[in-house]
Tab-separated table of C-alpha atoms in Angstrom:
chain	number	residue	atom	x	y	z
A	1	MET	CA	1.706	37.067	-27.761
A	2	VAL	CA	3.502	39.560	-25.503
A	3	LEU	CA	3.072	39.004	-21.790
A	4	ALA	CA	2.232	42.102	-19.784
A	5	ILE	CA	4.840	43.150	-17.263
A	6	ALA	CA	3.303	43.563	-13.830
A	7	PRO	CA	3.988	46.839	-12.030
A	8	PRO	CA	6.630	46.553	-9.305
A	9	THR	CA	6.120	46.559	-5.583
A	10	VAL	CA	7.953	49.357	-3.794
A	11	MET	CA	8.826	49.450	-0.096
A	12	VAL	CA	10.254	52.498	1.626
A	13	SER	CA	11.265	53.332	5.180
A	14	THR	CA	13.414	55.760	7.075
A	15	ARG	CA	15.193	52.664	8.377
A	16	THR	CA	16.306	50.152	5.762
A	17	ILE	CA	19.286	47.795	5.808
A	18	ILE	CA	20.987	48.042	2.432
A	19	HIS	CA	24.679	47.896	1.495
A	20	GLY	CA	25.408	46.876	5.084
A	21	LYS	CA	24.054	50.112	6.567
A	22	LEU	CA	20.891	51.294	8.303
A	23	THR	CA	19.667	54.128	6.123
A	24	PRO	CA	16.544	55.673	4.627
A	25	GLY	CA	15.852	53.480	1.654
A	26	THR	CA	13.685	52.258	-1.187
A	27	ILE	CA	13.427	48.639	-2.312
A	28	VAL	CA	11.837	47.889	-5.697
A	29	LEU	CA	10.622	44.285	-6.074
A	30	SER	CA	9.271	42.259	-8.966
A	31	PRO	CA	6.267	40.106	-7.998
A	32	GLN	CA	6.724	38.258	-11.298
A	33	THR	CA	10.342	37.180	-10.978
A	34	GLY	CA	10.601	37.289	-7.209
A	35	LYS	CA	13.802	39.323	-7.498
A	36	ILE	CA	14.880	42.755	-6.320
A	37	LEU	CA	14.915	45.198	-9.230
A	38	SER	CA	16.724	48.087	-7.553
A	39	VAL	CA	17.621	49.578	-4.192
A	40	HIS	CA	18.156	53.228	-3.274
A	41	ASP	CA	19.625	54.728	-0.115
A	42	THR	CA	16.981	57.425	-0.130
A	43	ILE	CA	13.187	57.439	-0.057
A	44	LEU	CA	11.724	57.777	-3.532
A	45	LEU	CA	8.228	59.253	-3.744
A	46	GLU	CA	5.296	57.253	-5.061
A	47	SER	CA	5.091	59.632	-8.015
A	48	ALA	CA	8.454	58.319	-9.262
A	49	PHE	CA	6.868	54.984	-10.210
A	50	PRO	CA	4.382	53.965	-12.926
A	51	ALA	CA	0.659	53.757	-12.374
A	52	GLY	CA	-0.430	50.555	-10.692
A	53	THR	CA	2.708	50.285	-8.573
A	54	THR	CA	2.115	48.898	-5.081
A	55	TYR	CA	3.801	51.474	-2.851
A	56	ILE	CA	4.203	50.740	0.874
A	57	ASP	CA	5.724	53.111	3.393
A	58	HIS	CA	6.850	51.058	6.386
A	59	THR	CA	8.274	54.010	8.338
A	60	PRO	CA	9.315	53.848	11.182
A	61	LYS	CA	9.708	50.077	10.995
A	62	VAL	CA	12.946	48.515	9.746
A	63	ILE	CA	13.047	46.905	6.297
A	64	MET	CA	15.690	44.180	6.413
A	65	PRO	CA	16.551	40.996	4.513
A	66	GLY	CA	14.640	37.863	5.459
A	67	LEU	CA	16.546	35.761	7.959
A	68	VAL	CA	18.387	32.582	6.974
A	69	ASP	CA	18.171	30.135	9.884
A	70	ALA	CA	20.950	27.704	9.107
A	71	HIS	CA	20.163	25.170	11.853
A	72	VAL	CA	16.631	23.754	12.109
A	73	HIS	CA	15.309	20.246	12.768
A	74	LEU	CA	12.051	19.703	10.870
A	75	ASN	CA	11.998	15.939	11.549
A	76	GLU	CA	10.041	14.836	8.479
A	77	PRO	CA	9.580	12.143	7.147
A	78	GLY	CA	9.071	9.370	9.693
A	79	TRP	CA	7.267	8.993	12.978
A	80	ARG	CA	9.054	11.951	14.556
A	81	THR	CA	6.918	14.162	12.319
A	82	GLU	CA	4.669	14.292	15.396
A	83	TRP	CA	7.456	16.431	16.900
A	84	GLU	CA	7.653	18.835	13.953
A	85	GLY	CA	7.075	18.908	10.209
A	86	PHE	CA	7.732	20.998	7.128
A	87	GLU	CA	4.384	22.783	7.216
A	88	THR	CA	4.388	23.779	10.890
A	89	GLY	CA	8.119	24.461	11.196
A	90	THR	CA	8.287	26.705	8.151
A	91	ARG	CA	5.079	28.486	9.128
A	92	ALA	CA	6.696	29.290	12.470
A	93	ALA	CA	9.736	30.565	10.593
A	94	ALA	CA	7.599	32.951	8.506
A	95	PHE	CA	6.076	34.370	11.713
A	96	GLY	CA	9.589	35.361	12.788
A	97	GLY	CA	10.794	36.961	9.554
A	98	VAL	CA	12.767	33.876	8.532
A	99	THR	CA	12.533	33.297	4.776
A	100	THR	CA	15.017	30.416	4.484
A	101	VAL	CA	15.700	27.507	6.803
A	102	VAL	CA	18.278	24.763	6.382
A	103	ASP	CA	17.075	21.410	7.656
A	104	MET	CA	19.361	19.120	9.632
A	105	PRO	CA	19.858	15.477	8.544
A	106	LEU	CA	18.339	14.128	11.773
A	107	ASN	CA	15.790	13.481	13.394
A	108	ALA	CA	13.860	12.417	10.310
A	109	ILE	CA	13.535	8.726	9.551
A	110	PRO	CA	15.449	7.879	7.492
A	111	PRO	CA	18.204	10.431	8.110
A	112	THR	CA	19.721	12.310	5.178
A	113	THR	CA	22.776	10.081	4.900
A	114	THR	CA	22.251	8.682	1.379
A	115	VAL	CA	20.840	10.075	-1.847
A	116	GLU	CA	17.960	7.598	-1.607
A	117	ASN	CA	17.076	8.869	1.862
A	118	PHE	CA	17.393	12.455	0.654
A	119	GLU	CA	14.910	11.781	-2.143
A	120	ARG	CA	12.409	10.594	0.441
A	121	LYS	CA	12.875	13.820	2.389
A	122	ILE	CA	12.444	15.910	-0.760
A	123	ASP	CA	9.196	14.089	-1.563
A	124	ALA	CA	7.955	14.693	1.983
A	125	ALA	CA	8.695	18.416	1.760
A	126	ARG	CA	7.083	19.253	-1.570
A	127	GLY	CA	4.117	21.613	-1.348
A	128	LYS	CA	4.330	22.030	2.431
A	129	CYS	CA	6.898	24.782	2.977
A	130	TRP	CA	5.944	28.374	3.822
A	131	VAL	CA	9.539	29.535	3.329
A	132	ASP	CA	12.443	28.312	1.205
A	133	VAL	CA	14.196	25.228	2.556
A	134	GLY	CA	17.729	23.959	2.064
A	135	PHE	CA	19.096	20.693	3.392
A	136	TYR	CA	22.176	19.257	5.047
A	137	GLY	CA	23.488	15.749	4.631
A	138	GLY	CA	24.738	13.627	7.498
A	139	VAL	CA	28.075	11.925	8.132
A	140	ILE	CA	27.803	8.651	10.034
A	141	PRO	CA	30.135	5.651	10.274
A	142	GLY	CA	30.512	3.962	6.906
A	143	ASN	CA	28.650	6.389	4.615
A	144	GLU	CA	31.663	8.188	3.122
A	145	GLU	CA	30.883	6.781	-0.328
A	146	ASP	CA	27.498	8.540	-0.256
A	147	LEU	CA	28.795	12.038	0.466
A	148	VAL	CA	29.774	13.259	-3.009
A	149	GLY	CA	26.449	12.016	-4.355
A	150	LEU	CA	24.661	14.136	-1.766
A	151	VAL	CA	26.701	17.169	-2.850
A	152	GLU	CA	25.645	16.509	-6.433
A	153	ARG	CA	21.993	16.279	-5.373
A	154	GLY	CA	22.113	19.647	-3.648
A	155	VAL	CA	22.822	19.451	0.077
A	156	ARG	CA	24.291	22.682	1.483
A	157	GLY	CA	26.725	20.966	3.866
A	158	PHE	CA	27.176	18.026	6.243
A	159	LYS	CA	26.785	17.440	9.953
A	160	CYS	CA	28.251	14.792	12.227
A	161	PHE	CA	28.277	14.055	15.957
A	162	LEU	CA	31.401	13.415	17.985
A	163	ILE	CA	29.241	12.047	20.811
A	164	GLU	CA	26.179	9.824	20.617
A	165	SER	CA	23.270	11.823	19.206
A	166	GLY	CA	20.560	10.019	21.139
A	167	VAL	CA	18.905	8.561	18.020
A	168	GLU	CA	20.157	5.154	16.934
A	169	GLU	CA	19.985	5.831	13.192
A	170	PHE	CA	22.500	8.699	13.481
A	171	PRO	CA	25.481	7.341	15.452
A	172	ALA	CA	28.597	9.244	16.443
A	173	VAL	CA	31.676	9.256	14.263
A	174	SER	CA	35.223	8.284	15.190
A	175	ARG	CA	38.446	9.964	14.111
A	176	LYS	CA	38.691	7.328	11.380
A	177	ASP	CA	35.207	8.246	10.119
A	178	ILE	CA	36.037	11.955	10.103
A	179	LYS	CA	39.243	11.337	8.151
A	180	ALA	CA	37.311	9.297	5.580
A	181	ALA	CA	34.695	12.040	5.219
A	182	MET	CA	37.357	14.732	4.887
A	183	GLU	CA	39.091	12.730	2.180
A	184	LYS	CA	35.872	12.537	0.150
A	185	LEU	CA	34.895	16.173	0.698
A	186	LYS	CA	38.285	17.899	0.618
A	187	ASP	CA	37.809	19.204	-2.933
A	188	GLN	CA	34.049	19.763	-2.748
A	189	PRO	CA	32.266	23.140	-2.397
A	190	THR	CA	30.673	22.317	0.923
A	191	VAL	CA	31.053	22.677	4.689
A	192	LEU	CA	31.621	19.927	7.248
A	193	MET	CA	29.946	20.723	10.551
A	194	PHE	CA	30.447	19.177	13.961
A	195	HIS	CA	28.396	18.703	17.082
A	196	ALA	CA	31.496	19.338	19.140
A	197	GLU	CA	31.151	17.396	22.358
A	198	MET	CA	33.331	14.454	23.381
A	199	ILE	CA	33.781	12.773	26.726
A	200	PRO	CA	37.296	13.486	27.981
A	201	PRO	CA	38.914	11.351	30.681
A	202	LEU	CA	37.316	13.214	33.574
A	203	ALA	CA	35.246	11.552	36.259
A	204	LEU	CA	32.123	9.482	36.866
A	205	SER	CA	29.966	12.622	37.098
A	206	VAL	CA	29.645	12.996	33.326
A	207	GLY	CA	26.807	11.894	31.074
A	208	ASP	CA	27.269	9.868	27.911
A	209	THR	CA	24.494	10.827	25.478
A	210	VAL	CA	23.393	14.084	23.936
A	211	LEU	CA	19.627	14.077	24.054
A	212	HIS	CA	18.373	11.652	26.680
A	213	GLY	CA	19.850	8.833	28.669
A	214	ASP	CA	20.719	7.387	32.025
A	215	PRO	CA	22.156	9.619	34.736
A	216	PRO	CA	25.898	9.682	35.427
A	217	LEU	CA	27.309	6.994	37.675
A	218	ALA	CA	28.133	9.643	40.272
A	219	PRO	CA	25.851	12.676	39.757
A	220	SER	CA	26.788	15.813	41.643
A	221	GLY	CA	23.264	16.268	43.018
A	222	ALA	CA	19.577	15.578	42.473
A	223	LEU	CA	18.628	14.561	38.933
A	224	ASN	CA	16.000	17.316	38.728
A	225	ALA	CA	18.519	20.014	39.666
A	226	TYR	CA	19.818	21.965	36.688
A	227	THR	CA	23.227	22.316	38.343
A	228	THR	CA	23.555	18.515	38.332
A	229	PHE	CA	22.897	18.395	34.612
A	230	LEU	CA	25.278	21.297	33.957
A	231	ASP	CA	28.012	19.629	36.017
A	232	SER	CA	27.625	16.510	33.884
A	233	ARG	CA	28.525	18.377	30.671
A	234	PRO	CA	31.441	20.690	31.568
A	235	PRO	CA	33.230	22.955	29.068
A	236	ALA	CA	35.886	20.261	28.689
A	237	PHE	CA	33.381	18.272	26.601
A	238	GLU	CA	33.504	21.025	24.007
A	239	THR	CA	37.190	21.888	24.171
A	240	TYR	CA	38.176	18.229	23.905
A	241	ALA	CA	36.037	17.858	20.789
A	242	VAL	CA	37.346	21.047	19.196
A	243	GLU	CA	40.940	19.969	19.839
A	244	ASN	CA	40.229	16.677	18.087
A	245	ILE	CA	38.622	18.416	15.102
A	246	LEU	CA	41.525	20.831	14.749
A	247	SER	CA	44.045	17.994	14.906
A	248	LEU	CA	42.343	16.442	11.848
A	249	ALA	CA	41.912	19.681	9.877
A	250	PRO	CA	45.273	19.480	8.014
A	251	ALA	CA	43.936	16.426	6.154
A	252	ALA	CA	41.617	18.747	4.188
A	253	PRO	CA	43.084	22.268	4.258
A	254	ASN	CA	40.654	23.632	1.650
A	255	LEU	CA	37.504	22.219	3.253
A	256	SER	CA	35.375	24.634	5.273
A	257	LEU	CA	34.767	23.407	8.824
A	258	HIS	CA	32.114	24.666	11.210
A	259	ILE	CA	31.252	24.185	14.881
A	260	VAL	CA	27.503	24.096	15.467
A	261	HIS	CA	25.837	25.497	18.599
A	262	LEU	CA	29.021	26.520	20.406
A	263	SER	CA	28.285	27.046	24.073
A	264	ALA	CA	31.553	27.106	26.048
A	265	ILE	CA	33.698	30.225	25.705
A	266	GLU	CA	36.768	28.133	26.509
A	267	CYS	CA	36.648	26.993	22.866
A	268	LEU	CA	37.198	30.490	21.500
A	269	PRO	CA	40.998	30.751	21.954
A	270	LEU	CA	41.413	27.334	20.304
A	271	LEU	CA	39.449	28.450	17.258
A	272	ALA	CA	41.195	31.822	17.061
A	273	ARG	CA	44.615	30.193	17.127
A	274	ALA	CA	43.600	27.698	14.440
A	275	ARG	CA	42.277	30.447	12.155
A	276	ALA	CA	45.476	32.415	12.620
A	277	GLN	CA	47.339	29.336	11.392
A	278	GLY	CA	45.170	29.099	8.294
A	279	THR	CA	42.482	26.591	9.264
A	280	LYS	CA	39.149	27.326	7.587
A	281	ILE	CA	36.865	27.009	10.606
A	282	THR	CA	33.894	29.039	11.793
A	283	ALA	CA	31.415	28.752	14.639
A	284	GLU	CA	27.812	29.535	15.429
A	285	THR	CA	25.988	30.032	18.676
A	286	CYS	CA	22.279	29.960	19.428
A	287	PHE	CA	19.603	32.329	20.613
A	288	HIS	CA	19.175	30.380	23.852
A	289	TYR	CA	22.848	30.583	24.809
A	290	LEU	CA	22.681	34.364	24.411
A	291	ALA	CA	19.369	34.854	26.223
A	292	LEU	CA	19.268	32.297	29.045
A	293	ALA	CA	21.602	31.583	31.940
A	294	ALA	CA	22.018	28.612	34.261
A	295	GLU	CA	21.522	30.681	37.403
A	296	HIS	CA	17.910	31.403	36.423
A	297	ILE	CA	16.814	27.889	35.431
A	298	LYS	CA	14.557	26.364	38.040
A	299	ASP	CA	14.982	22.793	39.140
A	300	GLY	CA	12.783	20.485	37.094
A	301	ASP	CA	12.224	22.947	34.236
A	302	THR	CA	13.390	20.608	31.493
A	303	ARG	CA	12.235	23.021	28.781
A	304	HIS	CA	15.761	24.408	29.158
A	305	LYS	CA	17.569	21.137	28.493
A	306	CYS	CA	19.816	21.109	25.444
A	307	CYS	CA	23.279	19.862	24.585
A	308	PRO	CA	25.694	21.513	24.924
A	309	PRO	CA	23.954	23.023	27.943
A	310	ILE	CA	22.995	26.584	28.726
A	311	ARG	CA	25.852	27.810	30.887
A	312	GLU	CA	26.362	30.549	33.469
A	313	GLU	CA	25.887	34.304	33.050
A	314	GLY	CA	29.614	34.933	32.727
A	315	ASN	CA	29.787	32.463	29.843
A	316	ARG	CA	26.799	34.152	28.206
A	317	GLU	CA	28.520	37.534	28.316
A	318	GLY	CA	31.616	35.965	26.806
A	319	LEU	CA	29.545	34.709	23.862
A	320	TRP	CA	28.156	38.198	23.299
A	321	ALA	CA	31.673	39.638	23.339
A	322	ALA	CA	32.817	37.003	20.839
A	323	LEU	CA	29.947	37.871	18.512
A	324	LEU	CA	30.720	41.569	18.635
A	325	GLN	CA	34.409	40.860	17.956
A	326	GLY	CA	33.656	38.526	15.032
A	327	GLU	CA	35.010	35.387	16.713
A	328	ILE	CA	31.552	33.818	16.339
A	329	GLU	CA	29.960	34.655	13.006
A	330	THR	CA	26.396	33.366	13.096
A	331	VAL	CA	23.395	32.943	15.389
A	332	VAL	CA	20.846	30.214	14.713
A	333	SER	CA	17.861	28.641	16.432
A	334	ASP	CA	18.886	24.966	16.553
A	335	HIS	CA	15.126	24.439	16.709
A	336	SER	CA	14.967	20.885	18.080
A	337	PRO	CA	11.430	20.131	19.268
A	338	CYS	CA	9.702	17.083	20.691
A	339	THR	CA	6.294	16.154	22.056
A	340	PRO	CA	5.520	17.472	25.573
A	341	GLY	CA	5.679	14.035	27.145
A	342	LEU	CA	9.302	13.599	26.115
A	343	LYS	CA	10.275	16.727	28.037
A	344	MET	CA	9.066	14.970	31.203
A	345	LEU	CA	8.068	18.145	32.999
A	346	ASP	CA	5.999	16.024	35.389
A	347	LYS	CA	9.169	14.343	36.679
A	348	GLY	CA	11.668	17.105	35.986
A	349	ASP	CA	14.501	14.648	35.349
A	350	PHE	CA	17.055	16.519	33.229
A	351	PHE	CA	18.763	13.284	32.212
A	352	GLN	CA	15.710	11.398	30.971
A	353	ALA	CA	14.124	14.433	29.272
A	354	TRP	CA	14.690	15.028	25.571
A	355	GLY	CA	17.313	17.681	24.873
A	356	GLY	CA	16.331	20.458	22.506
A	357	ILE	CA	14.798	23.939	22.556
A	358	SER	CA	11.997	25.201	20.333
A	359	THR	CA	12.805	28.686	19.064
A	360	VAL	CA	12.143	28.968	15.325
A	361	GLY	CA	10.158	32.142	14.657
A	362	LEU	CA	11.081	33.755	17.973
A	363	GLY	CA	14.806	34.230	17.424
A	364	LEU	CA	14.949	37.763	16.035
A	365	SER	CA	12.896	39.100	18.927
A	366	VAL	CA	14.929	37.093	21.456
A	367	LEU	CA	18.164	38.452	20.011
A	368	TRP	CA	16.937	42.039	19.912
A	369	THR	CA	15.609	41.801	23.479
A	370	GLU	CA	19.024	40.814	24.772
A	371	GLY	CA	21.182	42.669	22.276
A	372	ARG	CA	19.746	46.166	22.545
A	373	ALA	CA	20.896	46.378	26.167
A	374	ARG	CA	24.433	45.489	25.060
A	375	GLY	CA	24.839	48.123	22.360
A	376	VAL	CA	23.861	45.795	19.523
A	377	GLY	CA	22.274	47.421	16.466
A	378	MET	CA	19.953	46.151	13.768
A	379	VAL	CA	22.830	45.824	11.306
A	380	ASP	CA	24.552	43.447	13.735
A	381	LEU	CA	21.443	41.288	13.905
A	382	TRP	CA	21.200	41.217	10.117
A	383	ARG	CA	24.818	40.194	9.747
A	384	TRP	CA	24.575	37.343	12.272
A	385	THR	CA	21.199	35.921	11.230
A	386	ALA	CA	20.949	36.563	7.473
A	387	TYR	CA	24.175	37.576	5.756
A	388	MET	CA	26.699	35.289	7.442
A	389	THR	CA	24.309	32.343	7.690
A	390	SER	CA	23.687	32.698	3.954
A	391	LYS	CA	27.431	32.740	3.368
A	392	GLN	CA	27.876	29.580	5.452
A	393	VAL	CA	25.522	27.586	3.217
A	394	GLY	CA	26.623	29.081	-0.102
A	395	LEU	CA	23.571	31.237	-0.800
A	396	LEU	CA	25.180	34.678	-1.097
A	397	GLY	CA	24.146	36.256	-4.356
A	398	ARG	CA	20.630	35.039	-3.779
A	399	LYS	CA	19.874	35.261	-0.050
A	400	GLY	CA	21.021	37.330	2.901
A	401	ALA	CA	20.940	40.915	1.578
A	402	LEU	CA	18.661	43.356	-0.219
A	403	GLU	CA	20.543	43.825	-3.459
A	404	PRO	CA	19.515	43.997	-7.145
A	405	GLY	CA	19.104	40.544	-8.637
A	406	TRP	CA	18.893	38.807	-5.254
A	407	ASP	CA	15.706	37.139	-4.015
A	408	ALA	CA	13.124	39.633	-2.766
A	409	ASP	CA	13.004	38.109	0.728
A	410	VAL	CA	12.058	40.809	3.214
A	411	CYS	CA	11.427	41.073	6.943
A	412	VAL	CA	9.629	44.176	8.197
A	413	PHE	CA	10.586	44.564	11.849
A	414	ASP	CA	9.259	46.880	14.555
A	415	PRO	CA	12.087	47.334	17.097
A	416	GLU	CA	9.845	49.391	19.379
A	417	GLY	CA	7.098	46.768	19.594
A	418	SER	CA	6.863	44.008	22.177
A	419	PHE	CA	4.793	40.961	22.980
A	420	VAL	CA	4.377	38.290	25.628
A	421	VAL	CA	5.116	34.805	24.336
A	422	THR	CA	1.995	32.695	24.598
A	423	GLN	CA	0.966	29.611	22.700
A	424	SER	CA	-0.643	31.803	20.050
A	425	GLN	CA	2.852	32.984	19.067
A	426	MET	CA	4.195	29.435	18.935
A	427	HIS	CA	3.479	28.292	15.410
A	428	PHE	CA	5.701	25.233	15.709
A	429	LYS	CA	3.832	21.966	16.257
A	430	ASN	CA	4.372	21.382	19.974
A	431	LYS	CA	3.801	24.456	22.117
A	432	LEU	CA	6.682	24.077	24.513
A	433	THR	CA	9.485	26.619	24.887
A	434	PRO	CA	11.430	28.240	27.749
A	435	TYR	CA	10.368	31.634	26.379
A	436	GLU	CA	6.724	31.108	27.293
A	437	ASN	CA	5.320	34.050	29.304
A	438	LYS	CA	8.461	36.104	28.707
A	439	THR	CA	8.169	39.608	27.258
A	440	LEU	CA	10.144	39.957	24.046
A	441	HIS	CA	11.002	43.251	22.390
A	442	GLY	CA	10.804	43.679	18.652
A	443	VAL	CA	7.931	42.378	16.539
A	444	VAL	CA	7.967	41.036	12.980
A	445	ALA	CA	5.198	42.940	11.199
A	446	GLU	CA	5.513	41.370	7.744
A	447	THR	CA	7.441	38.634	5.940
A	448	TRP	CA	7.863	38.594	2.150
A	449	LEU	CA	9.160	35.615	0.197
A	450	ARG	CA	10.471	36.203	-3.316
A	451	GLY	CA	8.400	39.332	-3.850
A	452	LYS	CA	5.134	38.242	-2.256
A	453	ARG	CA	3.885	38.732	1.270
A	454	ILE	CA	3.362	35.505	3.206
A	455	TYR	CA	2.729	36.905	6.719
A	456	ARG	CA	1.332	40.153	8.119
A	457	ASN	CA	0.522	41.215	11.687
A	458	GLY	CA	-0.423	37.818	13.021
A	459	GLU	CA	-2.074	36.539	9.850
A	460	PHE	CA	-0.712	34.233	7.166
A	461	GLU	CA	-1.590	34.512	3.490
A	462	GLU	CA	-3.797	31.437	3.588
A	463	THR	CA	-5.316	31.887	0.136
A	464	GLN	CA	-1.989	31.351	-1.605
A	465	GLY	CA	-0.828	28.775	0.930
A	466	PRO	CA	2.752	27.498	1.264
A	467	ARG	CA	4.904	28.762	-1.597
A	468	GLY	CA	8.389	28.005	-0.371
A	469	GLU	CA	10.870	26.422	-2.755
A	470	LEU	CA	13.266	23.572	-2.058
A	471	LEU	CA	16.815	24.824	-2.593
A	472	LEU	CA	18.277	21.892	-4.495
A	473	GLU	CA	20.647	23.632	-6.881
A	474	LYS	CA	24.073	22.059	-6.575
A	475	ARG	CA	26.521	24.138	-4.620
A	476	THR	CA	29.540	24.811	-6.873
A	477	PHE	CA	32.758	26.789	-6.666
A	478	GLU	CA	31.472	28.847	-9.588
A	479	THR	CA	28.324	29.904	-7.750
A	480	GLU	CA	30.458	30.618	-4.672
A	481	ARG	CA	32.626	32.972	-6.749
A	482	GLU	CA	29.539	34.579	-8.275
A	483	GLY	CA	28.254	35.198	-4.764
A	484	GLU	CA	31.560	36.754	-3.751
A	485	LEU	CA	31.464	39.039	-6.796
A	486	ALA	CA	27.890	40.054	-5.976
A	487	VAL	CA	28.944	40.854	-2.426
A	488	ALA	CA	31.925	42.893	-3.631
A	489	SER	CA	29.827	44.867	-6.114
A	490	ALA	CA	27.315	45.634	-3.345
A	491	GLY	CA	30.083	46.871	-1.062
A	492	LEU	CA	29.066	44.485	1.713
């Protein structure tokens, strides 16, 4: 019996991101295999394809690769699933043109710190995901013997905290713990990532936990004033942590290191100097650090609380400059939600409120809103949110670009559109975000996952339901090299 080959799906637009350029283009997809069959930097007419071909002209919208959000907290399994879950978090991602998310090892219970715990997370995720999902493992005190097993089971990298995380099952690591983890991972195809905040010997005005906790012994002002919270987490928290990380880096010279959610621009010269000396270290920043500024945060508006904190306008502009110069390579959501009560908007206490900002599904529009006024183009957005994030987690050759043989993950984006953020655009579980009632420019019109549309103009493909895959293939040096070859052959 010979199986019939389904006709391809063809997308064309006068604006398509292929081979690292914005150009008129044609993308030919296979609904059967979920792969891209061919790409062309010109618009091919419908008559060039066989009868039965689905031919879609998206002009003047931009056809771009689906985003890879490499920093998301989905919080399942465990009781914090009331904060977020695989179904709601990935549905929100699809709304925003994100076709792959990578889930952090906390705040699920149990955390992803052993293979046994990871298996429980995998079981919780099956059949619920609207987009493809990868996973990180966690480094905590005493779990170094579990790390290689997690690599074998398919985690994309590891995260640790250099300051207390705020959840007791994921404690901070010491220098000794980091050395032990580096020793185990130094020859593994993975990345070790750091929440880079540490308390330096400063003064009694500083706080001591990341997400919620008691106020400092000597706060600089009222506890509901954002300036008090900002004063309690100065840039020295980040620079002190980065200096400690860099001092340990020689123990594992071949291991990729990564700073998550970098906020303070004072870290940038430290990282640049380390890279110039051969240290393999990269950094990400977040949508909220590029869009929001301390001067505009009202007292008591704890929707803006996160750690590291949102800093001043001058710092924000420094982050944009670093992105444009390649000093920061990726932009992620760090979607870290909670229930409304934990944000304590009724009291407005920035120290007792949970720290985390809900952004998944809004990021591309947030970035375009801010970036277009700074000379940022669509290719820049693609590089920061799809290509380089895919590279970070070892998915190049499959994700992050529209190239033959890669997954047919597509975002159709309308840069000229706009919308006001209301709860109807918040597809994450708890409808609480600092972007509420803000006008964002750029609208995701469609999202395609492996050759099939999953979202279109406010509607999800409910009849087919969640069809995301769990990305559990072991990351290997061989697949890394294959990805590099695919990138080279594409001219990216």
